[in-house]
PDB file of C-alpha atoms and ligand atoms in Angstrom:
ATOM      1  CA  MET G  18      83.997  68.908 145.968  1.00 44.00           C
ATOM      2  CA  SER G  19      85.904  67.843 149.113  1.00 50.00           C
ATOM      3  CA  GLU G  20      87.485  70.370 151.481  1.00 55.00           C
ATOM      4  CA  PRO G  21      91.182  71.091 150.905  1.00 61.00           C
ATOM      5  CA  SER G  22      93.398  70.098 153.863  1.00 58.00           C
ATOM      6  CA  TRP G  23      94.349  73.705 154.674  1.00 55.00           C
ATOM      7  CA  THR G  24      90.811  74.775 155.541  1.00 61.00           C
ATOM      8  CA  SER G  25      87.792  73.552 157.477  1.00 55.00           C
ATOM      9  CA  GLY G  26      84.055  73.678 156.964  1.00 57.00           C
ATOM     10  CA  GLU G  27      83.795  76.277 159.732  1.00 67.00           C
ATOM     11  CA  ILE G  28      85.436  78.992 157.639  1.00 71.00           C
ATOM     12  CA  PRO G  29      82.926  80.969 155.580  1.00 71.00           C
ATOM     13  CA  GLN G  30      84.175  80.806 152.005  1.00 74.00           C
ATOM     14  CA  ASP G  31      81.840  83.394 150.502  1.00 80.00           C
ATOM     15  CA  ARG G  32      83.301  86.453 152.265  1.00 87.00           C
ATOM     16  CA  PRO G  33      86.692  87.511 150.907  1.00 91.00           C
ATOM     17  CA  ASN G  34      89.410  88.629 153.288  1.00 89.00           C
ATOM     18  CA  ALA G  35      92.783  90.329 153.103  1.00 89.00           C
ATOM     19  CA  ALA G  36      94.941  87.321 154.005  1.00 91.00           C
ATOM     20  CA  ARG G  37      93.565  85.143 151.219  1.00 92.00           C
ATOM     21  CA  MET G  38      93.370  87.980 148.654  1.00 92.00           C
ATOM     22  CA  TYR G  39      97.041  88.734 149.392  1.00 91.00           C
ATOM     23  CA  ASP G  40      97.916  85.054 149.070  1.00 91.00           C
ATOM     24  CA  TYR G  41      96.177  84.900 145.672  1.00 92.00           C
ATOM     25  CA  SER G  42      97.870  88.084 144.430  1.00 90.00           C
ATOM     26  CA  LEU G  43     101.279  86.669 145.412  1.00 89.00           C
ATOM     27  CA  GLY G  44     100.573  83.470 143.460  1.00 89.00           C
ATOM     28  CA  GLY G  45      99.553  81.286 146.433  1.00 89.00           C
ATOM     29  CA  PHE G  46      96.729  78.768 146.491  1.00 85.00           C
ATOM     30  CA  HIS G  47      95.265  79.162 149.994  1.00 87.00           C
ATOM     31  CA  ASN G  48      92.272  81.159 148.809  1.00 90.00           C
ATOM     32  CA  PHE G  49      88.669  80.708 147.721  1.00 92.00           C
ATOM     33  CA  ALA G  50      86.769  81.817 144.610  1.00 93.00           C
ATOM     34  CA  ALA G  51      85.360  84.846 146.453  1.00 94.00           C
ATOM     35  CA  ASP G  52      88.892  85.963 147.420  1.00 92.00           C
ATOM     36  CA  ARG G  53      90.096  85.599 143.843  1.00 95.00           C
ATOM     37  CA  ARG G  54      87.134  87.581 142.499  1.00 95.00           C
ATOM     38  CA  ALA G  55      87.706  90.416 144.997  1.00 94.00           C
ATOM     39  CA  ALA G  56      91.476  90.479 144.311  1.00 94.00           C
ATOM     40  CA  GLU G  57      90.777  90.666 140.584  1.00 95.00           C
ATOM     41  CA  GLN G  58      88.365  93.562 141.161  1.00 95.00           C
ATOM     42  CA  VAL G  59      91.155  95.402 142.966  1.00 94.00           C
ATOM     43  CA  VAL G  60      93.602  94.665 140.138  1.00 95.00           C
ATOM     44  CA  ALA G  61      91.059  96.016 137.632  1.00 96.00           C
ATOM     45  CA  VAL G  62      91.248  99.439 139.318  1.00 96.00           C
ATOM     46  CA  PHE G  63      94.882  99.171 140.504  1.00 96.00           C
ATOM     47  CA  PRO G  64      96.823  96.977 138.052  1.00 96.00           C
ATOM     48  CA  ASP G  65     100.062  97.437 139.996  1.00 95.00           C
ATOM     49  CA  LEU G  66      98.729  95.536 143.024  1.00 94.00           C
ATOM     50  CA  PRO G  67     100.785  92.330 142.463  1.00 93.00           C
ATOM     51  CA  LEU G  68     103.959  94.416 141.982  1.00 95.00           C
ATOM     52  CA  ALA G  69     103.185  96.474 145.089  1.00 96.00           C
ATOM     53  CA  LEU G  70     102.770  93.294 147.136  1.00 94.00           C
ATOM     54  CA  GLN G  71     106.079  91.919 145.872  1.00 95.00           C
ATOM     55  CA  ALA G  72     107.743  95.229 146.733  1.00 96.00           C
ATOM     56  CA  ASN G  73     106.230  94.939 150.213  1.00 97.00           C
ATOM     57  CA  ARG G  74     107.699  91.449 150.650  1.00 95.00           C
ATOM     58  CA  GLY G  75     111.052  92.830 149.463  1.00 96.00           C
ATOM     59  CA  PHE G  76     110.920  95.552 152.109  1.00 98.00           C
ATOM     60  CA  LEU G  77     110.056  92.974 154.785  1.00 97.00           C
ATOM     61  CA  ARG G  78     113.005  90.762 153.806  1.00 97.00           C
ATOM     62  CA  ARG G  79     115.475  93.660 153.725  1.00 98.00           C
ATOM     63  CA  ALA G  80     114.208  94.986 157.065  1.00 98.00           C
ATOM     64  CA  ILE G  81     114.746  91.569 158.694  1.00 98.00           C
ATOM     65  CA  THR G  82     118.268  91.360 157.270  1.00 97.00           C
ATOM     66  CA  THR G  83     119.025  94.830 158.629  1.00 98.00           C
ATOM     67  CA  LEU G  84     117.551  94.029 162.042  1.00 98.00           C
ATOM     68  CA  VAL G  85     119.381  90.712 162.436  1.00 98.00           C
ATOM     69  CA  THR G  86     122.574  92.482 161.390  1.00 96.00           C
ATOM     70  CA  GLN G  87     121.902  95.011 164.171  1.00 94.00           C
ATOM     71  CA  GLY G  88     121.816  92.119 166.645  1.00 97.00           C
ATOM     72  CA  ILE G  89     118.064  91.596 166.885  1.00 98.00           C
ATOM     73  CA  ASP G  90     117.202  87.941 167.443  1.00 98.00           C
ATOM     74  CA  GLN G  91     113.521  88.088 168.406  1.00 98.00           C
ATOM     75  CA  PHE G  92     110.539  89.197 166.335  1.00 98.00           C
ATOM     76  CA  LEU G  93     106.859  89.822 167.011  1.00 98.00           C
ATOM     77  CA  ASP G  94     105.155  89.793 163.611  1.00 98.00           C
ATOM     78  CA  ILE G  95     101.654  91.275 163.791  1.00 98.00           C
ATOM     79  CA  GLY G  96      99.398  90.490 160.810  1.00 97.00           C
ATOM     80  CA  SER G  97     101.890  87.937 159.529  1.00 96.00           C
ATOM     81  CA  GLY G  98      99.699  86.526 156.746  1.00 92.00           C
ATOM     82  CA  ILE G  99      99.484  83.149 155.056  1.00 89.00           C
ATOM     83  CA  PRO G 100     103.014  81.727 154.900  1.00 82.00           C
ATOM     84  CA  THR G 101     104.709  82.348 151.577  1.00 81.00           C
ATOM     85  CA  VAL G 102     108.222  82.345 150.159  1.00 77.00           C
ATOM     86  CA  GLY G 103     110.706  83.987 152.529  1.00 84.00           C
ATOM     87  CA  ASN G 104     108.779  83.845 155.804  1.00 92.00           C
ATOM     88  CA  VAL G 105     110.121  85.923 158.677  1.00 95.00           C
ATOM     89  CA  HIS G 106     111.487  82.928 160.611  1.00 94.00           C
ATOM     90  CA  GLU G 107     113.217  81.608 157.476  1.00 93.00           C
ATOM     91  CA  ALA G 108     114.821  84.962 156.652  1.00 94.00           C
ATOM     92  CA  ALA G 109     115.867  85.587 160.270  1.00 95.00           C
ATOM     93  CA  GLN G 110     116.985  82.035 161.099  1.00 94.00           C
ATOM     94  CA  LYS G 111     119.045  81.858 157.899  1.00 94.00           C
ATOM     95  CA  LEU G 112     121.216  84.609 159.405  1.00 96.00           C
ATOM     96  CA  ASN G 113     120.824  83.560 163.042  1.00 96.00           C
ATOM     97  CA  PRO G 114     119.512  80.006 163.560  1.00 95.00           C
ATOM     98  CA  THR G 115     118.547  80.833 167.159  1.00 96.00           C
ATOM     99  CA  ALA G 116     116.304  83.778 166.187  1.00 97.00           C
ATOM    100  CA  ARG G 117     112.810  83.546 167.678  1.00 97.00           C
ATOM    101  CA  VAL G 118     109.595  84.586 165.991  1.00 97.00           C
ATOM    102  CA  VAL G 119     106.017  84.906 167.236  1.00 97.00           C
ATOM    103  CA  TYR G 120     103.502  85.333 164.439  1.00 97.00           C
ATOM    104  CA  VAL G 121     100.060  86.850 165.024  1.00 97.00           C
ATOM    105  CA  ASP G 122      97.211  86.924 162.531  1.00 96.00           C
ATOM    106  CA  ILE G 123      93.449  87.287 162.704  1.00 95.00           C
ATOM    107  CA  ASP G 124      92.831  84.872 159.835  1.00 91.00           C
ATOM    108  CA  PRO G 125      92.301  81.218 160.826  1.00 91.00           C
ATOM    109  CA  ILE G 126      93.753  79.878 157.579  1.00 87.00           C
ATOM    110  CA  ALA G 127      96.916  81.960 157.981  1.00 91.00           C
ATOM    111  CA  VAL G 128      97.235  80.611 161.526  1.00 94.00           C
ATOM    112  CA  HIS G 129      96.466  76.993 160.624  1.00 91.00           C
ATOM    113  CA  HIS G 130      98.946  76.984 157.759  1.00 89.00           C
ATOM    114  CA  SER G 131     101.584  78.659 159.941  1.00 92.00           C
ATOM    115  CA  GLU G 132     101.057  75.999 162.630  1.00 93.00           C
ATOM    116  CA  LEU G 133     101.673  73.289 160.041  1.00 91.00           C
ATOM    117  CA  ILE G 134     104.953  74.713 158.799  1.00 90.00           C
ATOM    118  CA  LEU G 135     106.184  75.589 162.311  1.00 93.00           C
ATOM    119  CA  ARG G 136     105.547  72.151 163.843  1.00 92.00           C
ATOM    120  CA  ALA G 137     109.220  71.222 163.876  1.00 89.00           C
ATOM    121  CA  ASN G 138     110.490  74.694 164.757  1.00 92.00           C
ATOM    122  CA  PRO G 139     110.839  75.229 168.518  1.00 95.00           C
ATOM    123  CA  ASN G 140     111.877  78.854 167.992  1.00 96.00           C
ATOM    124  CA  ALA G 141     108.710  80.043 166.247  1.00 96.00           C
ATOM    125  CA  ALA G 142     105.008  80.000 167.081  1.00 96.00           C
ATOM    126  CA  VAL G 143     101.749  81.520 165.896  1.00 97.00           C
ATOM    127  CA  ILE G 144      98.830  83.064 167.756  1.00 97.00           C
ATOM    128  CA  GLN G 145      95.393  83.728 166.298  1.00 97.00           C
ATOM    129  CA  ALA G 146      94.401  87.208 167.435  1.00 97.00           C
ATOM    130  CA  ASP G 147      93.078  90.537 166.317  1.00 97.00           C
ATOM    131  CA  ALA G 148      95.955  93.037 166.468  1.00 98.00           C
ATOM    132  CA  ARG G 149      93.674  95.296 168.490  1.00 98.00           C
ATOM    133  CA  ARG G 150      93.751  92.739 171.334  1.00 98.00           C
ATOM    134  CA  THR G 151      97.134  93.959 172.441  1.00 98.00           C
ATOM    135  CA  GLU G 152      97.020  92.698 176.040  1.00 97.00           C
ATOM    136  CA  TYR G 153      95.952  89.238 174.862  1.00 98.00           C
ATOM    137  CA  ILE G 154      98.919  89.157 172.468  1.00 98.00           C
ATOM    138  CA  LEU G 155     101.430  90.475 174.986  1.00 98.00           C
ATOM    139  CA  ASN G 156     100.259  88.150 177.785  1.00 98.00           C
ATOM    140  CA  HIS G 157      99.873  85.063 175.623  1.00 98.00           C
ATOM    141  CA  PRO G 158     101.991  82.123 176.866  1.00 98.00           C
ATOM    142  CA  LYS G 159     103.513  81.688 173.401  1.00 97.00           C
ATOM    143  CA  THR G 160     104.682  85.318 173.495  1.00 98.00           C
ATOM    144  CA  SER G 161     106.197  85.085 176.965  1.00 97.00           C
ATOM    145  CA  GLY G 162     107.542  81.603 176.207  1.00 97.00           C
ATOM    146  CA  LEU G 163     109.542  82.691 173.171  1.00 98.00           C
ATOM    147  CA  LEU G 164     110.212  86.412 173.536  1.00 98.00           C
ATOM    148  CA  ASP G 165     112.242  88.061 176.285  1.00 98.00           C
ATOM    149  CA  PHE G 166     110.908  91.578 176.792  1.00 98.00           C
ATOM    150  CA  SER G 167     113.916  92.520 178.930  1.00 98.00           C
ATOM    151  CA  ARG G 168     116.030  92.489 175.746  1.00 98.00           C
ATOM    152  CA  PRO G 169     115.490  94.457 172.497  1.00 98.00           C
ATOM    153  CA  LEU G 170     113.210  92.889 169.955  1.00 98.00           C
ATOM    154  CA  ALA G 171     111.647  93.876 166.653  1.00 98.00           C
ATOM    155  CA  MET G 172     107.970  94.350 166.075  1.00 98.00           C
ATOM    156  CA  LEU G 173     106.846  93.953 162.474  1.00 98.00           C
ATOM    157  CA  ILE G 174     103.533  95.502 161.430  1.00 98.00           C
ATOM    158  CA  VAL G 175     103.922  95.168 157.697  1.00 98.00           C
ATOM    159  CA  ALA G 176     101.023  95.910 155.321  1.00 98.00           C
ATOM    160  CA  VAL G 177      98.503  95.507 158.133  1.00 98.00           C
ATOM    161  CA  LEU G 178      97.392  98.838 159.569  1.00 98.00           C
ATOM    162  CA  HIS G 179      95.524  99.855 156.414  1.00 97.00           C
ATOM    163  CA  PHE G 180      93.171  97.038 157.508  1.00 96.00           C
ATOM    164  CA  VAL G 181      92.528  98.909 160.759  1.00 97.00           C
ATOM    165  CA  PRO G 182      90.596 101.897 159.384  1.00 97.00           C
ATOM    166  CA  ASP G 183      89.728 103.433 162.728  1.00 97.00           C
ATOM    167  CA  ASP G 184      92.556 105.848 163.577  1.00 98.00           C
ATOM    168  CA  ALA G 185      92.082 105.580 167.341  1.00 98.00           C
ATOM    169  CA  GLU G 186      92.380 101.789 167.118  1.00 98.00           C
ATOM    170  CA  ALA G 187      95.341 101.794 164.700  1.00 98.00           C
ATOM    171  CA  TYR G 188      97.435 104.347 166.595  1.00 98.00           C
ATOM    172  CA  GLY G 189      96.258 102.935 169.931  1.00 98.00           C
ATOM    173  CA  LEU G 190      97.407  99.404 169.213  1.00 98.00           C
ATOM    174  CA  VAL G 191     100.811 100.568 167.981  1.00 98.00           C
ATOM    175  CA  ARG G 192     101.238 102.719 171.095  1.00 98.00           C
ATOM    176  CA  VAL G 193     100.429  99.867 173.500  1.00 98.00           C
ATOM    177  CA  LEU G 194     102.681  97.394 171.697  1.00 98.00           C
ATOM    178  CA  ARG G 195     105.525  99.918 171.434  1.00 97.00           C
ATOM    179  CA  ASP G 196     105.220 100.783 175.113  1.00 97.00           C
ATOM    180  CA  ALA G 197     105.796  97.112 175.923  1.00 97.00           C
ATOM    181  CA  LEU G 198     109.135  97.060 174.084  1.00 97.00           C
ATOM    182  CA  PRO G 199     112.398  97.811 175.877  1.00 98.00           C
ATOM    183  CA  SER G 200     114.783 100.528 174.745  1.00 98.00           C
ATOM    184  CA  GLY G 201     116.803  99.495 171.680  1.00 98.00           C
ATOM    185  CA  SER G 202     113.821  97.679 170.134  1.00 98.00           C
ATOM    186  CA  TYR G 203     112.613  98.329 166.591  1.00 98.00           C
ATOM    187  CA  LEU G 204     109.341  98.850 164.753  1.00 98.00           C
ATOM    188  CA  ALA G 205     109.259  97.924 161.046  1.00 98.00           C
ATOM    189  CA  LEU G 206     106.111  99.059 159.299  1.00 98.00           C
ATOM    190  CA  SER G 207     104.680  99.486 155.827  1.00 98.00           C
ATOM    191  CA  HIS G 208     101.345 101.002 154.878  1.00 98.00           C
ATOM    192  CA  ALA G 209      99.392 101.882 151.710  1.00 97.00           C
ATOM    193  CA  SER G 210      99.491 105.646 151.293  1.00 97.00           C
ATOM    194  CA  THR G 211      97.497 108.205 149.343  1.00 96.00           C
ATOM    195  CA  GLU G 212     100.696 109.089 147.473  1.00 93.00           C
ATOM    196  CA  GLY G 213     101.218 107.673 144.004  1.00 90.00           C
ATOM    197  CA  ILE G 214      97.494 106.998 143.532  1.00 95.00           C
ATOM    198  CA  THR G 215      94.532 109.200 142.594  1.00 95.00           C
ATOM    199  CA  ARG G 216      91.840 109.751 145.188  1.00 95.00           C
ATOM    200  CA  GLU G 217      89.368 108.231 142.739  1.00 96.00           C
ATOM    201  CA  THR G 218      91.326 104.959 142.503  1.00 96.00           C
ATOM    202  CA  ALA G 219      91.836 104.898 146.265  1.00 96.00           C
ATOM    203  CA  ASP G 220      88.079 105.363 146.777  1.00 96.00           C
ATOM    204  CA  LYS G 221      87.293 102.510 144.386  1.00 96.00           C
ATOM    205  CA  MET G 222      89.715 100.196 146.193  1.00 96.00           C
ATOM    206  CA  GLU G 223      88.335 101.126 149.589  1.00 96.00           C
ATOM    207  CA  GLN G 224      84.822 100.391 148.268  1.00 96.00           C
ATOM    208  CA  ILE G 225      85.844  96.901 147.116  1.00 95.00           C
ATOM    209  CA  TYR G 226      87.489  96.117 150.453  1.00 94.00           C
ATOM    210  CA  ALA G 227      84.446  97.479 152.303  1.00 94.00           C
ATOM    211  CA  ARG G 228      82.553  94.453 150.976  1.00 92.00           C
ATOM    212  CA  THR G 229      85.158  92.033 152.417  1.00 91.00           C
ATOM    213  CA  ALA G 230      85.798  90.968 156.002  1.00 88.00           C
ATOM    214  CA  THR G 231      88.777  93.348 156.073  1.00 90.00           C
ATOM    215  CA  PRO G 232      87.933  96.984 155.208  1.00 94.00           C
ATOM    216  CA  PHE G 233      90.840  99.085 153.999  1.00 95.00           C
ATOM    217  CA  LYS G 234      91.998 102.668 154.442  1.00 97.00           C
ATOM    218  CA  PHE G 235      94.773 104.549 152.657  1.00 97.00           C
ATOM    219  CA  ARG G 236      96.587 107.012 154.936  1.00 98.00           C
ATOM    220  CA  THR G 237      98.529 110.132 154.014  1.00 97.00           C
ATOM    221  CA  ARG G 238     102.312 110.330 154.345  1.00 97.00           C
ATOM    222  CA  PRO G 239     102.110 112.354 157.620  1.00 98.00           C
ATOM    223  CA  GLN G 240      99.646 109.809 158.989  1.00 98.00           C
ATOM    224  CA  VAL G 241     101.992 106.925 158.145  1.00 98.00           C
ATOM    225  CA  GLU G 242     104.955 108.818 159.610  1.00 98.00           C
ATOM    226  CA  SER G 243     103.010 109.326 162.845  1.00 98.00           C
ATOM    227  CA  PHE G 244     103.252 105.609 163.641  1.00 98.00           C
ATOM    228  CA  PHE G 245     106.971 106.262 164.212  1.00 98.00           C
ATOM    229  CA  ASP G 246     106.514 109.258 166.537  1.00 97.00           C
ATOM    230  CA  GLY G 247     109.082 109.091 169.335  1.00 96.00           C
ATOM    231  CA  LEU G 248     111.277 106.567 167.497  1.00 98.00           C
ATOM    232  CA  ASP G 249     114.592 107.236 165.784  1.00 98.00           C
ATOM    233  CA  LEU G 250     114.110 106.415 162.109  1.00 98.00           C
ATOM    234  CA  LEU G 251     116.847 104.404 160.439  1.00 98.00           C
ATOM    235  CA  ASP G 252     118.071 105.791 157.118  1.00 98.00           C
ATOM    236  CA  PRO G 253     116.509 106.487 154.673  1.00 98.00           C
ATOM    237  CA  GLY G 254     113.431 107.297 156.812  1.00 98.00           C
ATOM    238  CA  VAL G 255     109.860 106.689 155.686  1.00 98.00           C
ATOM    239  CA  VAL G 256     110.048 106.126 151.921  1.00 98.00           C
ATOM    240  CA  TYR G 257     108.311 104.225 149.142  1.00 98.00           C
ATOM    241  CA  MET G 258     108.895 100.528 149.835  1.00 98.00           C
ATOM    242  CA  PRO G 259     111.375  99.885 146.984  1.00 98.00           C
ATOM    243  CA  LEU G 260     113.553 102.776 148.211  1.00 98.00           C
ATOM    244  CA  TRP G 261     114.100 101.314 151.674  1.00 98.00           C
ATOM    245  CA  ARG G 262     117.698 100.057 151.497  1.00 98.00           C
ATOM    246  CA  PRO G 263     117.415  98.380 148.074  1.00 98.00           C
ATOM    247  CA  ASP G 264     119.682  95.418 147.383  1.00 96.00           C
ATOM    248  CA  GLY G 265     120.871  96.874 144.073  1.00 94.00           C
ATOM    249  CA  PRO G 266     120.035  98.878 140.964  1.00 92.00           C
ATOM    250  CA  ASP G 267     117.897  96.092 139.489  1.00 92.00           C
ATOM    251  CA  ASP G 268     115.438  95.998 142.397  1.00 94.00           C
ATOM    252  CA  LEU G 269     111.746  95.948 141.549  1.00 94.00           C
ATOM    253  CA  LEU G 270     110.222  99.391 140.813  1.00 95.00           C
ATOM    254  CA  LEU G 271     113.305 101.244 141.989  1.00 96.00           C
ATOM    255  CA  ASP G 272     112.827 103.652 139.088  1.00 96.00           C
ATOM    256  CA  GLU G 273     109.066 104.091 139.688  1.00 96.00           C
ATOM    257  CA  PRO G 274     108.605 103.456 143.414  1.00 97.00           C
ATOM    258  CA  GLU G 275     105.434 105.562 143.598  1.00 97.00           C
ATOM    259  CA  ARG G 276     103.604 102.841 141.659  1.00 96.00           C
ATOM    260  CA  THR G 277     103.523 100.787 144.863  1.00 97.00           C
ATOM    261  CA  THR G 278     101.802 103.608 146.868  1.00 97.00           C
ATOM    262  CA  GLY G 279     103.259 101.879 149.932  1.00 98.00           C
ATOM    263  CA  LEU G 280     105.444 103.718 152.407  1.00 98.00           C
ATOM    264  CA  ALA G 281     107.807 101.877 154.717  1.00 98.00           C
ATOM    265  CA  GLY G 282     110.235 102.568 157.506  1.00 98.00           C
ATOM    266  CA  VAL G 283     112.085 101.144 160.483  1.00 98.00           C
ATOM    267  CA  GLY G 284     112.336 103.046 163.760  1.00 98.00           C
ATOM    268  CA  ARG G 285     114.402 102.373 166.884  1.00 98.00           C
ATOM    269  CA  LYS G 286     113.068 102.988 170.355  1.00 98.00           C
ATOM    270  CA  PRO G 287     115.530 105.282 172.180  1.00 98.00           C
TER     271      PRO G 287
HETATM  272  N1  LIG X 309     102.667  91.076 157.079  1.00 55.73           N
HETATM  273  C1  LIG X 309     102.582  90.192 155.934  1.00 55.73           C
HETATM  274  C2  LIG X 309     103.363  90.754 154.788  1.00 55.73           C
HETATM  275  O1  LIG X 309     103.663  91.965 154.795  1.00 55.73           O
HETATM  276  O2  LIG X 309     103.697  90.014 153.858  1.00 55.73           O
HETATM  277  C3  LIG X 309     101.113  89.964 155.510  1.00 55.73           C
HETATM  278  C4  LIG X 309     100.401  91.203 155.073  1.00 55.73           C
HETATM  279  S1  LIG X 309      98.742  90.873 154.472  1.00 55.73           S
HETATM  280  C5  LIG X 309      98.559  92.143 153.282  1.00 55.73           C
HETATM  281  C6  LIG X 309      97.765  91.523 155.818  1.00 55.73           C
HETATM  282  C7  LIG X 309      97.551  90.526 156.938  1.00 55.73           C
HETATM  283  O3  LIG X 309      97.027  91.230 158.064  1.00 55.73           O
HETATM  284  C8  LIG X 309      96.547  89.431 156.615  1.00 55.73           C
HETATM  285  O4  LIG X 309      97.106  88.181 156.881  1.00 55.73           O
HETATM  286  C9  LIG X 309      95.376  89.711 157.528  1.00 55.73           C
HETATM  287  O5  LIG X 309      94.709  88.541 157.955  1.00 55.73           O
HETATM  288  C10 LIG X 309      96.051  90.424 158.664  1.00 55.73           C
HETATM  289  N2  LIG X 309      95.156  91.294 159.415  1.00 55.73           N
HETATM  290  C11 LIG X 309      94.276  92.182 158.948  1.00 55.73           C
HETATM  291  N3  LIG X 309      93.628  92.792 159.949  1.00 55.73           N
HETATM  292  C12 LIG X 309      94.130  92.261 161.093  1.00 55.73           C
HETATM  293  C13 LIG X 309      93.872  92.464 162.474  1.00 55.73           C
HETATM  294  N4  LIG X 309      92.971  93.340 162.882  1.00 55.73           N
HETATM  295  N5  LIG X 309      94.563  91.738 163.363  1.00 55.73           N
HETATM  296  C14 LIG X 309      95.493  90.836 162.965  1.00 55.73           C
HETATM  297  N6  LIG X 309      95.777  90.579 161.681  1.00 55.73           N
HETATM  298  C15 LIG X 309      95.101  91.285 160.752  1.00 55.73           C
END
């Protein structure tokens, strides 16, 4: 069978990874058989996965709306993923056509596909990098070319840090990136938590992800809250993703938000 246009022969197709498993679970088609098998294994132990991912995308969209409304017009999106409906630049530029977005992802397919859709967009760019390479990201010409660090900006680290299991690395990268932001900037973050899920199910999911290129770690509520230390949390604080400023009473899982396990919040740097 010939290669699809969105990939290249250099990408190993037999090792699943988070970007392509997420794409598959959201109904996308930039994934391989191994990604689909792994995603289905996760769904077998955690059937609410597709709903949780949709709730995560809902949080991301509502956070962007809130941030643009607060006057933010530049975004650094770490672990941005394979483009899907309602990308950050689309949501932000719908409200402010001059909004600027720099996407960062470790996955070459996410980056390649982002490059394709951003070709005609001078206000958005993508960098392939591991989030742990903070200096590389901050000093990259695309970052300095699009983002002005003398003015407030928003850093999005949405559904990513559970793929950085080492605590020192996860908290370390957030600290370095936050330190680079000027006062009045924001951090929007979501993270799979140990709430709303049994330890047994969490263990099974972590074991499946341990066999992929992107191991996974659930963190407790206090551990998720710690990413916001020193920031002023916007209302309603760190909450289950559906509860973060829902659009209305019919929002997904508003009545059973714990089914997502994901906690989310937005903090402002004083
Ligand atoms: N942020 C998007 C969202 O919320 O819709 C995508 C989230 S997706 C679940 C996680 C993304 O994080 C994947 O695209 C994956 O490639 C990326 N990722 C995982 N580990 C990473 C790392 N160490 N550095 C950069 N990106 C990473």
